[in-house]
């Protein structure tokens, strides 16, 4: 007796539509590229979702679309996998956002093209500067991961700073709870040259509705 479940009438069609991950990535990429045009750089974050072979094939598909940034193509714990993907593509490979000490960044630096540092995870501004120095020693630039209004000031203090990930939900929270937030419209921000520290002032009255 054949115990296999009966195929749905549309099952073969579903498989044709879904295809392999690289095929789906290429199809989605074409849609995005057509929407934004050729003058906008495309960045992709896989959040560690691929195996090494899948990530290599996806990188090929992304390169065809002019993607310049492939973040965490495999798990950030898989240093050998990151190195393998990096060696097989012209797309910049990025990782490091989970780093919490210098040893982590020292291990990560040789297997990426741009080292991500999260100021809220790495140990604050002092460790940010030390991690950025680790990157610089390896000839790498640094990308600030999230917390944009905290990260901008740290980024302005180093010579090998590439860009900030301007995470919309972080920006929304920061703008609601703090005065002195920066305006990213136009694609860049300018850190004020006056005042001390990060320039943010806590708005206690704005936070009051969230107290428990």
GROMACS .gro file of C-alpha atoms in nm:
model
  212
    1UNK     CA    1   0.000   0.000   0.000
    2UNK     CA    2   0.128   0.346  -0.089
    3UNK     CA    3   0.118   0.546   0.235
    4UNK     CA    4   0.251   0.867   0.085
    5UNK     CA    5   0.011   1.159   0.121
    6UNK     CA    6  -0.175   1.249  -0.192
    7UNK     CA    7  -0.022   1.544  -0.373
    8UNK     CA    8  -0.227   1.858  -0.392
    9UNK     CA    9  -0.324   1.959  -0.746
   10UNK     CA   10  -0.120   2.276  -0.710
   11UNK     CA   11   0.182   2.119  -0.543
   12UNK     CA   12   0.405   2.106  -0.850
   13UNK     CA   13   0.317   2.466  -0.927
   14UNK     CA   14   0.410   2.566  -0.572
   15UNK     CA   15   0.750   2.407  -0.616
   16UNK     CA   16   0.806   2.588  -0.943
   17UNK     CA   17   0.716   2.920  -0.784
   18UNK     CA   18   0.923   2.872  -0.469
   19UNK     CA   19   1.228   2.712  -0.631
   20UNK     CA   20   1.567   2.712  -0.460
   21UNK     CA   21   1.671   2.981  -0.210
   22UNK     CA   22   1.909   3.144  -0.459
   23UNK     CA   23   1.635   3.152  -0.722
   24UNK     CA   24   1.394   3.313  -0.479
   25UNK     CA   25   1.661   3.560  -0.372
   26UNK     CA   26   1.736   3.651  -0.731
   27UNK     CA   27   1.365   3.701  -0.808
   28UNK     CA   28   1.315   3.919  -0.501
   29UNK     CA   29   1.630   4.111  -0.585
   30UNK     CA   30   1.509   4.189  -0.935
   31UNK     CA   31   1.188   4.331  -0.791
   32UNK     CA   32   1.378   4.551  -0.546
   33UNK     CA   33   1.632   4.663  -0.805
   34UNK     CA   34   1.358   4.759  -1.047
   35UNK     CA   35   1.181   4.952  -0.772
   36UNK     CA   36   1.481   5.156  -0.651
   37UNK     CA   37   1.671   5.193  -0.978
   38UNK     CA   38   2.039   5.151  -1.051
   39UNK     CA   39   2.180   5.439  -0.844
   40UNK     CA   40   2.094   5.289  -0.505
   41UNK     CA   41   2.318   5.035  -0.337
   42UNK     CA   42   2.142   4.717  -0.225
   43UNK     CA   43   2.230   4.558   0.109
   44UNK     CA   44   2.111   4.212   0.217
   45UNK     CA   45   2.100   4.072   0.572
   46UNK     CA   46   2.055   3.694   0.593
   47UNK     CA   47   2.072   3.698   0.975
   48UNK     CA   48   2.274   3.376   0.968
   49UNK     CA   49   1.998   3.189   0.791
   50UNK     CA   50   2.195   2.993   0.529
   51UNK     CA   51   2.426   2.695   0.523
   52UNK     CA   52   2.761   2.764   0.360
   53UNK     CA   53   2.667   2.617   0.022
   54UNK     CA   54   2.339   2.804   0.013
   55UNK     CA   55   2.513   3.127   0.110
   56UNK     CA   56   2.769   3.091  -0.170
   57UNK     CA   57   2.496   3.037  -0.427
   58UNK     CA   58   2.298   3.328  -0.286
   59UNK     CA   59   2.605   3.550  -0.300
   60UNK     CA   60   2.640   3.469  -0.672
   61UNK     CA   61   2.278   3.566  -0.729
   62UNK     CA   62   2.317   3.887  -0.529
   63UNK     CA   63   2.634   3.986  -0.712
   64UNK     CA   64   2.447   3.964  -1.041
   65UNK     CA   65   2.206   4.226  -0.904
   66UNK     CA   66   2.481   4.461  -0.791
   67UNK     CA   67   2.433   4.393  -0.419
   68UNK     CA   68   2.734   4.529  -0.231
   69UNK     CA   69   2.669   4.409   0.126
   70UNK     CA   70   2.583   4.058   0.249
   71UNK     CA   71   2.539   4.056   0.625
   72UNK     CA   72   2.571   3.732   0.821
   73UNK     CA   73   2.526   3.496   0.525
   74UNK     CA   74   2.587   3.215   0.773
   75UNK     CA   75   2.583   3.213   1.153
   76UNK     CA   76   2.827   3.460   1.303
   77UNK     CA   77   2.952   3.170   1.518
   78UNK     CA   78   3.066   2.990   1.201
   79UNK     CA   79   3.392   3.170   1.137
   80UNK     CA   80   3.514   2.910   0.888
   81UNK     CA   81   3.186   2.940   0.700
   82UNK     CA   82   3.211   3.318   0.685
   83UNK     CA   83   3.564   3.287   0.550
   84UNK     CA   84   3.451   3.039   0.285
   85UNK     CA   85   3.168   3.261   0.164
   86UNK     CA   86   3.391   3.567   0.168
   87UNK     CA   87   3.657   3.396  -0.044
   88UNK     CA   88   3.401   3.303  -0.308
   89UNK     CA   89   3.232   3.638  -0.374
   90UNK     CA   90   3.303   4.001  -0.458
   91UNK     CA   91   3.014   4.112  -0.234
   92UNK     CA   92   3.131   4.252   0.100
   93UNK     CA   93   3.067   4.011   0.387
   94UNK     CA   94   2.978   4.172   0.720
   95UNK     CA   95   2.930   4.039   1.074
   96UNK     CA   96   3.018   4.121   1.434
   97UNK     CA   97   2.704   4.277   1.578
   98UNK     CA   98   2.695   4.028   1.869
   99UNK     CA   99   3.049   4.107   1.981
  100UNK     CA  100   3.097   4.170   2.352
  101UNK     CA  101   3.475   4.165   2.404
  102UNK     CA  102   3.795   4.230   2.213
  103UNK     CA  103   3.869   3.862   2.167
  104UNK     CA  104   3.542   3.824   1.974
  105UNK     CA  105   3.632   4.106   1.735
  106UNK     CA  106   3.985   3.976   1.694
  107UNK     CA  107   3.843   3.639   1.585
  108UNK     CA  108   3.587   3.798   1.355
  109UNK     CA  109   3.810   4.051   1.179
  110UNK     CA  110   4.000   3.809   0.951
  111UNK     CA  111   3.682   3.658   0.800
  112UNK     CA  112   3.479   3.970   0.709
  113UNK     CA  113   3.515   4.274   0.485
  114UNK     CA  114   3.349   4.514   0.729
  115UNK     CA  115   3.329   4.464   1.104
  116UNK     CA  116   2.998   4.547   1.270
  117UNK     CA  117   3.006   4.685   1.625
  118UNK     CA  118   2.700   4.745   1.843
  119UNK     CA  119   2.773   5.009   2.106
  120UNK     CA  120   2.499   4.870   2.332
  121UNK     CA  121   2.654   4.523   2.332
  122UNK     CA  122   3.027   4.569   2.298
  123UNK     CA  123   3.087   4.733   2.637
  124UNK     CA  124   3.017   5.100   2.567
  125UNK     CA  125   3.218   5.372   2.398
  126UNK     CA  126   3.556   5.271   2.538
  127UNK     CA  127   3.526   4.917   2.406
  128UNK     CA  128   3.383   5.053   2.080
  129UNK     CA  129   3.705   5.247   2.023
  130UNK     CA  130   3.917   4.944   2.110
  131UNK     CA  131   3.718   4.718   1.877
  132UNK     CA  132   3.747   4.978   1.599
  133UNK     CA  133   4.124   4.972   1.652
  134UNK     CA  134   4.120   4.593   1.610
  135UNK     CA  135   3.939   4.644   1.280
  136UNK     CA  136   4.183   4.913   1.170
  137UNK     CA  137   4.478   4.683   1.248
  138UNK     CA  138   4.330   4.439   0.998
  139UNK     CA  139   4.267   4.707   0.737
  140UNK     CA  140   3.890   4.695   0.790
  141UNK     CA  141   3.622   4.957   0.815
  142UNK     CA  142   3.355   4.956   1.086
  143UNK     CA  143   2.976   4.966   1.055
  144UNK     CA  144   2.768   5.074   1.354
  145UNK     CA  145   2.492   4.828   1.433
  146UNK     CA  146   2.166   4.993   1.542
  147UNK     CA  147   2.120   5.249   1.827
  148UNK     CA  148   2.194   5.516   1.565
  149UNK     CA  149   2.183   5.822   1.790
  150UNK     CA  150   2.434   5.662   2.026
  151UNK     CA  151   2.648   5.518   1.748
  152UNK     CA  152   2.693   5.834   1.541
  153UNK     CA  153   2.917   6.003   1.798
  154UNK     CA  154   3.135   5.695   1.840
  155UNK     CA  155   3.163   5.659   1.464
  156UNK     CA  156   3.270   6.020   1.423
  157UNK     CA  157   3.563   5.953   1.655
  158UNK     CA  158   3.733   5.689   1.439
  159UNK     CA  159   3.899   5.716   1.097
  160UNK     CA  160   3.777   5.380   0.961
  161UNK     CA  161   3.403   5.437   1.001
  162UNK     CA  162   3.189   5.331   0.703
  163UNK     CA  163   2.824   5.383   0.797
  164UNK     CA  164   2.544   5.341   1.052
  165UNK     CA  165   2.258   5.095   1.032
  166UNK     CA  166   1.976   5.343   1.090
  167UNK     CA  167   1.727   5.101   1.240
  168UNK     CA  168   1.382   5.256   1.220
  169UNK     CA  169   1.241   5.118   1.545
  170UNK     CA  170   1.549   5.224   1.741
  171UNK     CA  171   1.528   5.571   1.591
  172UNK     CA  172   1.160   5.594   1.678
  173UNK     CA  173   1.223   5.507   2.043
  174UNK     CA  174   1.524   5.735   2.071
  175UNK     CA  175   1.341   6.026   1.913
  176UNK     CA  176   1.044   5.979   2.144
  177UNK     CA  177   1.243   5.955   2.467
  178UNK     CA  178   1.538   6.186   2.405
  179UNK     CA  179   1.602   6.541   2.289
  180UNK     CA  180   1.903   6.597   2.065
  181UNK     CA  181   1.845   6.314   1.818
  182UNK     CA  182   1.992   6.343   1.470
  183UNK     CA  183   1.798   6.370   1.144
  184UNK     CA  184   1.896   6.107   0.884
  185UNK     CA  185   1.693   6.254   0.598
  186UNK     CA  186   1.911   6.289   0.291
  187UNK     CA  187   2.120   5.988   0.384
  188UNK     CA  188   2.370   6.141   0.626
  189UNK     CA  189   2.393   6.301   0.970
  190UNK     CA  190   2.624   6.559   1.119
  191UNK     CA  191   2.739   6.518   1.477
  192UNK     CA  192   2.726   6.856   1.662
  193UNK     CA  193   3.068   7.001   1.738
  194UNK     CA  194   2.950   7.166   2.060
  195UNK     CA  195   2.839   7.012   2.386
  196UNK     CA  196   2.968   6.714   2.577
  197UNK     CA  197   2.900   6.343   2.541
  198UNK     CA  198   2.643   6.201   2.304
  199UNK     CA  199   2.426   6.513   2.315
  200UNK     CA  200   2.107   6.331   2.419
  201UNK     CA  201   1.885   6.454   2.702
  202UNK     CA  202   1.634   6.217   2.858
  203UNK     CA  203   1.271   6.331   2.839
  204UNK     CA  204   1.125   6.199   3.162
  205UNK     CA  205   0.775   6.321   3.080
  206UNK     CA  206   0.778   6.125   2.752
  207UNK     CA  207   0.875   5.807   2.937
  208UNK     CA  208   0.610   5.851   3.208
  209UNK     CA  209   0.334   5.659   3.021
  210UNK     CA  210   0.562   5.352   3.008
  211UNK     CA  211   0.644   5.334   3.379
  212UNK     CA  212   0.516   5.036   3.575
   0.00000   0.00000   0.00000
